[in-house]
Coordinates of C-alpha atoms in Angstrom, one line a residue:
X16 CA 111.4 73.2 82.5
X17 CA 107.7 72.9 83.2
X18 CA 105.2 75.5 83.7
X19 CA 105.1 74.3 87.4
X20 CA 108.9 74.8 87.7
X21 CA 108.5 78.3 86.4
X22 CA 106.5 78.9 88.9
X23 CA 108.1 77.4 91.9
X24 CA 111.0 78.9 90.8
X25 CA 109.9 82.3 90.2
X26 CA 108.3 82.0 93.9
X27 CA 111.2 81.0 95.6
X28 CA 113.6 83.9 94.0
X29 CA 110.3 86.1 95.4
X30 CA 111.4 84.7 98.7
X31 CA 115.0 85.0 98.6
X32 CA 114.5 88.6 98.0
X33 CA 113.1 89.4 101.4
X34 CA 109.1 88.7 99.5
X35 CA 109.7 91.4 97.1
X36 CA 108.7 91.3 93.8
X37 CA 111.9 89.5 91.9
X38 CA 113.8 92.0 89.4
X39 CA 117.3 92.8 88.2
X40 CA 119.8 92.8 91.1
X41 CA 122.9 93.3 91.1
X42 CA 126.0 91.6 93.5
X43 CA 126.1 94.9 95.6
X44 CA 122.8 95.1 96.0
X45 CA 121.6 91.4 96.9
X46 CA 120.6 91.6 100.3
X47 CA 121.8 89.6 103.2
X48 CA 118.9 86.9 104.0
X49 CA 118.8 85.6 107.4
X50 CA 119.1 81.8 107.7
X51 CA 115.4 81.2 108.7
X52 CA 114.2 83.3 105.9
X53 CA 115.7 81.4 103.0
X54 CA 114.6 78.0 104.5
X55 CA 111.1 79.3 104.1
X56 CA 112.1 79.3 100.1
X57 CA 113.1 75.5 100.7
X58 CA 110.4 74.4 102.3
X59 CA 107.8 75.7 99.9
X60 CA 109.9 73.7 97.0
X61 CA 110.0 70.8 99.2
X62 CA 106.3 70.9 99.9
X63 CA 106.0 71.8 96.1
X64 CA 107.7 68.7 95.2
X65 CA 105.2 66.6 97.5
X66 CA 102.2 68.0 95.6
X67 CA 103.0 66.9 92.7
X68 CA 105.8 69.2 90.5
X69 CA 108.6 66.1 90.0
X70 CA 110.4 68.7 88.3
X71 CA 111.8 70.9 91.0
X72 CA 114.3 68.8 92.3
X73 CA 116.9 71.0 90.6
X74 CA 115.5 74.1 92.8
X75 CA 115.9 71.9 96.0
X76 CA 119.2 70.9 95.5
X77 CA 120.4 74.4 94.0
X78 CA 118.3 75.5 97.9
X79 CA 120.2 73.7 99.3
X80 CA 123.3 74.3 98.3
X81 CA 122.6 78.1 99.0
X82 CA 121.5 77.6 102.5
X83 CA 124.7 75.7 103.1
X84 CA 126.9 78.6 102.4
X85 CA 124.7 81.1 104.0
X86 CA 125.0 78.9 107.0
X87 CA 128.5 78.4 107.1
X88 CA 129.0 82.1 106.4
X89 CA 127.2 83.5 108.7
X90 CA 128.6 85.0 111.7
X91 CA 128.4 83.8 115.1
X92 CA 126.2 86.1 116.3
X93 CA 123.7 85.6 113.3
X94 CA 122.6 82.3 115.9
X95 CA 121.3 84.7 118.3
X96 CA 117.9 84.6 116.6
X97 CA 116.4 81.0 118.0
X98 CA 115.0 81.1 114.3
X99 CA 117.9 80.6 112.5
X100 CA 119.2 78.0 115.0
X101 CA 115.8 76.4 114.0
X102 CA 116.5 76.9 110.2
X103 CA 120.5 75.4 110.8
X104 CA 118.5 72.3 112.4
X105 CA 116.0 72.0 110.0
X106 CA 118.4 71.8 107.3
X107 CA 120.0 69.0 108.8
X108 CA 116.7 67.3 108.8
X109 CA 115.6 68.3 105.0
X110 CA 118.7 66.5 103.5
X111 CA 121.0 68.9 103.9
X112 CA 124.8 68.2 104.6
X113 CA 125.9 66.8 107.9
X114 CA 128.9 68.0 108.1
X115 CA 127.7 72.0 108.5
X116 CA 125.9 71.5 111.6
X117 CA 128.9 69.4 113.0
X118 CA 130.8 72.9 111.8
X119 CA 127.9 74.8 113.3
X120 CA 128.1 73.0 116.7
X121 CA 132.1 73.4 117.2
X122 CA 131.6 76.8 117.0
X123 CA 128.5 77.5 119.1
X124 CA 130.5 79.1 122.4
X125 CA 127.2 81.2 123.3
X126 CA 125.2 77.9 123.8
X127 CA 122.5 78.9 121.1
X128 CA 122.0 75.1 119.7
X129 CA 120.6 72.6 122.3
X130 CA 123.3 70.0 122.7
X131 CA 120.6 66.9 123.3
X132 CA 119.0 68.2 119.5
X133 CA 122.7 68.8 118.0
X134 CA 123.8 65.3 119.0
X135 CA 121.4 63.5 118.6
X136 CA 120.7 64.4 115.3
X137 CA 124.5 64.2 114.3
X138 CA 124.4 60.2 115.3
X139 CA 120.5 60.0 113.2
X140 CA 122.3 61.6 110.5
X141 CA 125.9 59.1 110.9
X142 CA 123.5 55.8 110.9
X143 CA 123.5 55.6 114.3
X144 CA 120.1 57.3 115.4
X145 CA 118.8 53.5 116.8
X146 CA 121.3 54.6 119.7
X147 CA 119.4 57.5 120.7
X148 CA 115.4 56.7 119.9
X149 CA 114.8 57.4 123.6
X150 CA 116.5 60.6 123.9
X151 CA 114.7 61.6 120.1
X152 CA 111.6 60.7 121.3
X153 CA 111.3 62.4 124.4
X154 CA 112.3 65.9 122.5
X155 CA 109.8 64.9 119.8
X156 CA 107.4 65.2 123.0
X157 CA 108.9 68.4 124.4
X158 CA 109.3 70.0 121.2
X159 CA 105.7 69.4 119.3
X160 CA 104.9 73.2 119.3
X161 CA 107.7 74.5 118.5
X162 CA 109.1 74.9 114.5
X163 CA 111.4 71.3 114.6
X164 CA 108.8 69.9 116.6
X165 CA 107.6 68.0 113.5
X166 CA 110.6 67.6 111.7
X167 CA 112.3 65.6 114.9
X168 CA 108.6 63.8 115.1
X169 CA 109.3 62.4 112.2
X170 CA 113.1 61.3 112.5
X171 CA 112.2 60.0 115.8
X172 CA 109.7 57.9 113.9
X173 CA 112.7 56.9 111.7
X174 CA 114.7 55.2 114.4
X175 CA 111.6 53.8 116.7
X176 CA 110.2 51.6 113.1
X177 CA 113.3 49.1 113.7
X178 CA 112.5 47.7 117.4
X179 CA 108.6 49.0 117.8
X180 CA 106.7 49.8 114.7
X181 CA 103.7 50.7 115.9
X182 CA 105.0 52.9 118.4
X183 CA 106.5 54.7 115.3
X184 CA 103.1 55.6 114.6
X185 CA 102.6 58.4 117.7
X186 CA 105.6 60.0 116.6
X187 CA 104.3 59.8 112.6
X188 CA 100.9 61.5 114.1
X189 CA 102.7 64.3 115.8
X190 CA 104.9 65.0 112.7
X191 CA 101.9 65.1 110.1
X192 CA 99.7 66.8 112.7
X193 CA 102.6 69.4 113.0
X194 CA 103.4 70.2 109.0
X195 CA 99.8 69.2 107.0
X196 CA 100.1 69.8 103.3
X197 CA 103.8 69.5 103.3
X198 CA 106.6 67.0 102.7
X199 CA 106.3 66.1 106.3
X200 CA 102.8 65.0 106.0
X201 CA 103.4 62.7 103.0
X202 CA 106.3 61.0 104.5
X203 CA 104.8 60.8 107.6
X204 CA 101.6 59.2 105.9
X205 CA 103.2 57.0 103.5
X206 CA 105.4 55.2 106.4
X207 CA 102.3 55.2 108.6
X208 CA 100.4 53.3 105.6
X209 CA 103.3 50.8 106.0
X210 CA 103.6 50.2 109.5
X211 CA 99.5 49.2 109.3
X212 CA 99.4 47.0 106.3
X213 CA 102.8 45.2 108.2
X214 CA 100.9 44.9 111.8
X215 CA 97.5 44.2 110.1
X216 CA 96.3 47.2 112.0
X217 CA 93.5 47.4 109.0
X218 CA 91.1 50.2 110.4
X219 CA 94.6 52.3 110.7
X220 CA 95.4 51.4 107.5
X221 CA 92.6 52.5 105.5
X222 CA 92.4 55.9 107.4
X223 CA 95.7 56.4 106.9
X224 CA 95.4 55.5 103.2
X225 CA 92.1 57.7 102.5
X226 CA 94.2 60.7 104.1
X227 CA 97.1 60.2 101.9
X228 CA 94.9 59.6 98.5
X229 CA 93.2 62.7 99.7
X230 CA 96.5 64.8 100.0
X231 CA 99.1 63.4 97.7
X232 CA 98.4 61.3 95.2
X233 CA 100.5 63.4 93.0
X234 CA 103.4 62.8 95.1
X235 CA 106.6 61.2 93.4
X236 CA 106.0 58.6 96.1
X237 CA 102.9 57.8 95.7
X238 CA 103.3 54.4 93.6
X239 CA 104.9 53.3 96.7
X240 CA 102.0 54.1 98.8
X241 CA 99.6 52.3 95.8
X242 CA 102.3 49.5 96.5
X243 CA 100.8 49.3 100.3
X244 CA 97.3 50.1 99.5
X245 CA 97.0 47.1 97.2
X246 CA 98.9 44.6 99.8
X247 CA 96.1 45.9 102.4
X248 CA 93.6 45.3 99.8
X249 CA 94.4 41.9 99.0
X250 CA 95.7 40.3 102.2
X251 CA 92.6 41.7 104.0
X252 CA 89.7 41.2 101.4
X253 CA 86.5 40.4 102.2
X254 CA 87.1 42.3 105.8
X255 CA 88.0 45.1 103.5
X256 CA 85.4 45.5 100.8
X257 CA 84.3 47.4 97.6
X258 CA 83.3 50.3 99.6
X259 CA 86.3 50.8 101.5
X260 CA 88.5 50.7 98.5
X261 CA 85.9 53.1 96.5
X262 CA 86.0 55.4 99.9
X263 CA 90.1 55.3 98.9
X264 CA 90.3 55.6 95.8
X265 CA 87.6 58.4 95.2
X266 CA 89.9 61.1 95.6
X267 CA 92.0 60.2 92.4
X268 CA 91.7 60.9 88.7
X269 CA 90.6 58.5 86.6
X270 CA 94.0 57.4 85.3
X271 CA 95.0 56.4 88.6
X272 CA 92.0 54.8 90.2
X273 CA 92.1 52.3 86.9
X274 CA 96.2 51.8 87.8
X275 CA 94.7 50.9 90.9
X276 CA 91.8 48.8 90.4
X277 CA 94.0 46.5 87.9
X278 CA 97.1 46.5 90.4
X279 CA 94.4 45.1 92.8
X280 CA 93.3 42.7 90.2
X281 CA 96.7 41.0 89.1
X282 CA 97.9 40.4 92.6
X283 CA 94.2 39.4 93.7
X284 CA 94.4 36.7 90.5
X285 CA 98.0 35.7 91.9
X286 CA 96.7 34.6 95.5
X287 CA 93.9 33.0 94.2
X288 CA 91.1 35.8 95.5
X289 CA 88.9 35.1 92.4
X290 CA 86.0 37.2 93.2
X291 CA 88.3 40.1 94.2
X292 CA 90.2 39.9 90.9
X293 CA 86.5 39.8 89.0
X294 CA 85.2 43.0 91.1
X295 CA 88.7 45.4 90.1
X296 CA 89.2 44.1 86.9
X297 CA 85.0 45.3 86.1
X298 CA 86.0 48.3 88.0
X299 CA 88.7 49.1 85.2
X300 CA 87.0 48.3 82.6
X301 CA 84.2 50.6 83.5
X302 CA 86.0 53.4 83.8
X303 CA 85.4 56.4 81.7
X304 CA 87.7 56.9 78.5
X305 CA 88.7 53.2 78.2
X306 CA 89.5 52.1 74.3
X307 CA 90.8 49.1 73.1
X308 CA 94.2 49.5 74.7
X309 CA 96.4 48.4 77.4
X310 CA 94.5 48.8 80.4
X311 CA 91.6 47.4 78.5
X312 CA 93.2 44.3 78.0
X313 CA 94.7 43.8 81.1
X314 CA 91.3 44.5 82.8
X315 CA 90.1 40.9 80.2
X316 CA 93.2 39.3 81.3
X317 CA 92.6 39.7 84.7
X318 CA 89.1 39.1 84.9
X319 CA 89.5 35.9 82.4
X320 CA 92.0 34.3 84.6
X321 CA 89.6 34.9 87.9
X322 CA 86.7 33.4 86.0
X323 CA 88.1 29.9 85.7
X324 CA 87.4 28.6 88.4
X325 CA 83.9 29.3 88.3
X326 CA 80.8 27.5 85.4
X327 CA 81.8 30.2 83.1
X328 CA 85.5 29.0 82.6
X329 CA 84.0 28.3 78.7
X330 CA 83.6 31.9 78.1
X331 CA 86.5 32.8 80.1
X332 CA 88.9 30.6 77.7
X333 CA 87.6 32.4 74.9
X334 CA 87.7 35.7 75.9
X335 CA 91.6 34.9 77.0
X336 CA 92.4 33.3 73.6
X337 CA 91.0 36.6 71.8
X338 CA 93.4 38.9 73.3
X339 CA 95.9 39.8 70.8
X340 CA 99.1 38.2 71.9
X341 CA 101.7 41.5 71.2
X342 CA 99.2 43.9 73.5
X343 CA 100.4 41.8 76.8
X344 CA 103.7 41.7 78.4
X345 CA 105.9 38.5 78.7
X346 CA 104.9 38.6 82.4
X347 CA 101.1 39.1 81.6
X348 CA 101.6 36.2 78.2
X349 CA 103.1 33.9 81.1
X350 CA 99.9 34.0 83.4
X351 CA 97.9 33.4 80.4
X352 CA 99.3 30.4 79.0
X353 CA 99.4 28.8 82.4
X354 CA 95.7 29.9 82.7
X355 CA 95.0 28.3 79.4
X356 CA 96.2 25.3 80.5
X357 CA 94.5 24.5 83.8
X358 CA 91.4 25.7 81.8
X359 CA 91.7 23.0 79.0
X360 CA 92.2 20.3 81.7
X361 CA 89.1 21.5 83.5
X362 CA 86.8 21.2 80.8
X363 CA 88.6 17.7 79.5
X364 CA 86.3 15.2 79.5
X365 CA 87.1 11.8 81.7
X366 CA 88.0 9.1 79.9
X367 CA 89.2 5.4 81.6
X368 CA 93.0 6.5 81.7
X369 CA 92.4 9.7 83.7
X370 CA 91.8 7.6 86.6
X371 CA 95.7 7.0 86.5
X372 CA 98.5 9.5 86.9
X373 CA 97.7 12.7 85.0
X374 CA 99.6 13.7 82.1
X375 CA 102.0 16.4 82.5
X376 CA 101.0 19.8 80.4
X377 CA 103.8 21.3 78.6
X378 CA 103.4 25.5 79.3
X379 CA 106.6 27.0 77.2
X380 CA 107.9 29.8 79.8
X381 CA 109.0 32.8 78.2
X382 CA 112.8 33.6 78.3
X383 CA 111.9 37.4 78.7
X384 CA 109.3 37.1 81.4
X385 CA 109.3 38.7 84.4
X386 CA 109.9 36.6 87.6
X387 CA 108.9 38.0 90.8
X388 CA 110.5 34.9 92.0
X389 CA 113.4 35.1 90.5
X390 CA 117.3 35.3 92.3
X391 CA 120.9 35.7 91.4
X392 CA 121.7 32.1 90.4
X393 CA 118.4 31.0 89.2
X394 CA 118.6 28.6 85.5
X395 CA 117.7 30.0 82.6
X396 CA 114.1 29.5 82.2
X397 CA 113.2 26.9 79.0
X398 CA 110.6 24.9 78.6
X399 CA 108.9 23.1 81.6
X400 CA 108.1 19.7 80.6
X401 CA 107.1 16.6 82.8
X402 CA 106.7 13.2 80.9
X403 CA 103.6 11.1 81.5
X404 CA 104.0 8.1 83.8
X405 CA 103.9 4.6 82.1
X406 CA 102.2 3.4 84.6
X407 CA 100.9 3.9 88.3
X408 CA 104.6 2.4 89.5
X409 CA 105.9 4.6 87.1
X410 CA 108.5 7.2 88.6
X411 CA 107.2 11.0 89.1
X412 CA 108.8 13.8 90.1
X413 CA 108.1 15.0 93.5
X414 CA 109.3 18.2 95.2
X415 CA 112.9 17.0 96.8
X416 CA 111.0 18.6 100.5
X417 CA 108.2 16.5 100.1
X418 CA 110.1 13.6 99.3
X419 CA 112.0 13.9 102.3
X420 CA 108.5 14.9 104.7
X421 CA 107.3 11.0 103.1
X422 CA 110.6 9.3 104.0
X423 CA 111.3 10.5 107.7
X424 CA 107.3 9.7 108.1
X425 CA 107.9 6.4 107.3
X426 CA 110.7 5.8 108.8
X427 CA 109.2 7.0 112.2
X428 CA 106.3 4.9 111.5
X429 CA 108.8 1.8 111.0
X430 CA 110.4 2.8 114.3
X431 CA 107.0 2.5 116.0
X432 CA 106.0 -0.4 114.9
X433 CA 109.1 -1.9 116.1
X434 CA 108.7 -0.6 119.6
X435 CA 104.9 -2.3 119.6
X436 CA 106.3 -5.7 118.8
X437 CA 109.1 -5.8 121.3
X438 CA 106.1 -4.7 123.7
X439 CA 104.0 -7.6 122.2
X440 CA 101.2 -5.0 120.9
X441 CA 101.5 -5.6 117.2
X442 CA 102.4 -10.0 116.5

């Protein structure tokens, strides 16, 4: 176990024992901890978690299953105390198991549990919450100062993303708003980031983004977010420029804003956003502590591949040809080779036969290579080769859609042209 674990460890048995400092107890002694008290223990590994330790999922889930049997042990009366009806609820919401507050509800005869909460959540947590995203909403409203108030913000979030997205958003506000620095914040955040890059809200999505980098780029979920940042990045550059991404990406270490930058710069080079793909993949390589290694040459990939189109394609096909061909991945050898290619044909000279049908350019595709493309059902990938033409009536392949687009637009045409001679317009 890490030193972090350790540590979260050691502060959650501090917890379980009433905040006293932790020391040999024995079965007789262990005291009885109210509900409420040992979520608190759960929460901070939770929050823990969301800060960074990815080791402490053991300690949640051994949480977990302790607050379980507390719960169902408990008597009756222990629900007296709104707290620990708030800690049986909270549970629920924290990925505990469904079937104890169903058990907790059946034998509630004092009224302690508020049905609208208790049901509601038990259809949420049977796959049915779309069914009551009014009814969660309205108590996300009513109970925003109160201890569920943001864990019900954010499940009513949840069920409001299917049929209004950016309506989720209010609810994601109050839940982050509610709980900041905790696991509520950072999923909150994260699914906020989502929504915005999906409704091209951009100004939402860069605050958004900037608050998350700020707060948990440590998280175990924060390649996801990256995942989001990067689509935003891309989809909206130049209305997003290198300030914006810099007023992002600032926050991180130096590791991760490189991860960034050259995330940016391979999707950037994908879509054809050259001069996007030229300003990350500089931004990567001029990062401290860079040698000769991975990240290195994926920053000259990158910005190699974006240069081609522009008068320094020369240099560009040299720098691409000196990268060593076992330091790139079959994906990253893929995108090179085709790079290669449209570079050589670029720079060929015009002679009297290229003013017929090009040539076809044999690229071998790499068995191994990754294909963000690719299906169940797709060939096996071999090499792509398409034979030059003979001739300009020679046959060429063309896209089977295309084919069809040119046939049904002459075929209307034909039809028209009929029409105008039985109306004596065309003779």
């Amino acid at each position: 176990m890490s030193r972090m674990v350790f540590r979260s460890a050691a502060l959650a048995a501090v917890l379980l024992l009433g905040g006293q400092p932790a020391r040999s107890v024995s079965a007789q002694e262990a005291p009885e901890l109210a509900p409420y008290i040992m979520l608190r223990s759960l929460q901070f590994v939770q929050d823990t978690v969301a800060l960074g330790d990815h080791s402490a999922g053991e300690m949640q889930r051994f949480m977990l299953n302790k607050i379980d049997s507390a719960l169902r042990a408990a008597d009756t009366s222990t629900f007296d105390d709104p707290r620990n009806v708030d800690a049986a609820l909270i549970y629920a919401m924290s990925g505990g198991n469904p079937a104890t507050l169903e058990y907790l509800v059946e034998r509630d005869l004092s009224g302690n549990f508020d049905s609208r909460v208790a049901d509601a959540l038990r259809k949420y947590l049977g796959g049915k919450g779309t069914l009551v995203a009014k009814s969660l909403g309205d108590m996300a409203i009513e109970y925003r100062d109160q201890a569920i108030g943001p864990y019900v913000a954010l499940v009513s979030g949840n069920v409001t993303v299917p049929e209004n997205p950016v309506g989720a958003l209010e609810y994601y506000d109050i839940a982050r708003l509610g709980a900041p620095g905790t696991i509520i914040e950072e999923a909150a955040l994260r699914r906020s980031v989502a929504i915005a890059v999906d409704a091209d809200l951009v100004d939402k999505g860069l605050a958004y983004s900037r608050k998350y980098a700020r707060r948990f780029v440590h998280s175990p979920y924060a390649s996801q977010f990256v995942d989001f940042f990067v689509q935003l990045v891309v989809e909206h550059h130049p209305e997003i420029d290198e300030r914006d991404i810099d007023a992002t990406v600032e926050f991180m270490d130096v590791d991760r804003r490189r991860e960034v930058f050259l995330r940016i710069a391979r999707r950037a080079t994908l879509d054809g956003k050259n001069d996007l793909a030229r300003m990350a993949s500089g931004k990567a390589a001029a990062l401290a502590g860079m040698a000769a290694d991975g990240p290195e040459v994926l920053a000259r990939l990158y910005r190699g591949v974006a240069s081609i189109p522009t008068s320094d394609v020369g240099t560009a096909i040299d720098d691409l040809a000196a990268i060593p061909e076992g330091e790139l991945s079959p994906r990253d050898q893929a995108l090179r080779a085709a790079a290669q290619a449209i570079a050589s044909e670029v720079l060929r000279k015009p002679t009297t036969a290229s003013l017929a049908q090009d040539a076809g350019v044999k690229v071998e595709a790499r068995p191994d290579a990754e294909n963000d493309e690719a299906s169940p059902g797709d060939e096996e990938p071999g090499p792509a080769v398409v034979a030059p033409p003979a001739s300009l009536e020679s046959s060429v392949e063309i896209d089977p859609e295309i084919q069809t687009f040119v046939e049904s637009g002459r075929s209307k045409l034909s039809e028209i042209d009929d029409l105008l001679k039985q109306e004596g317009v065309v003779r």
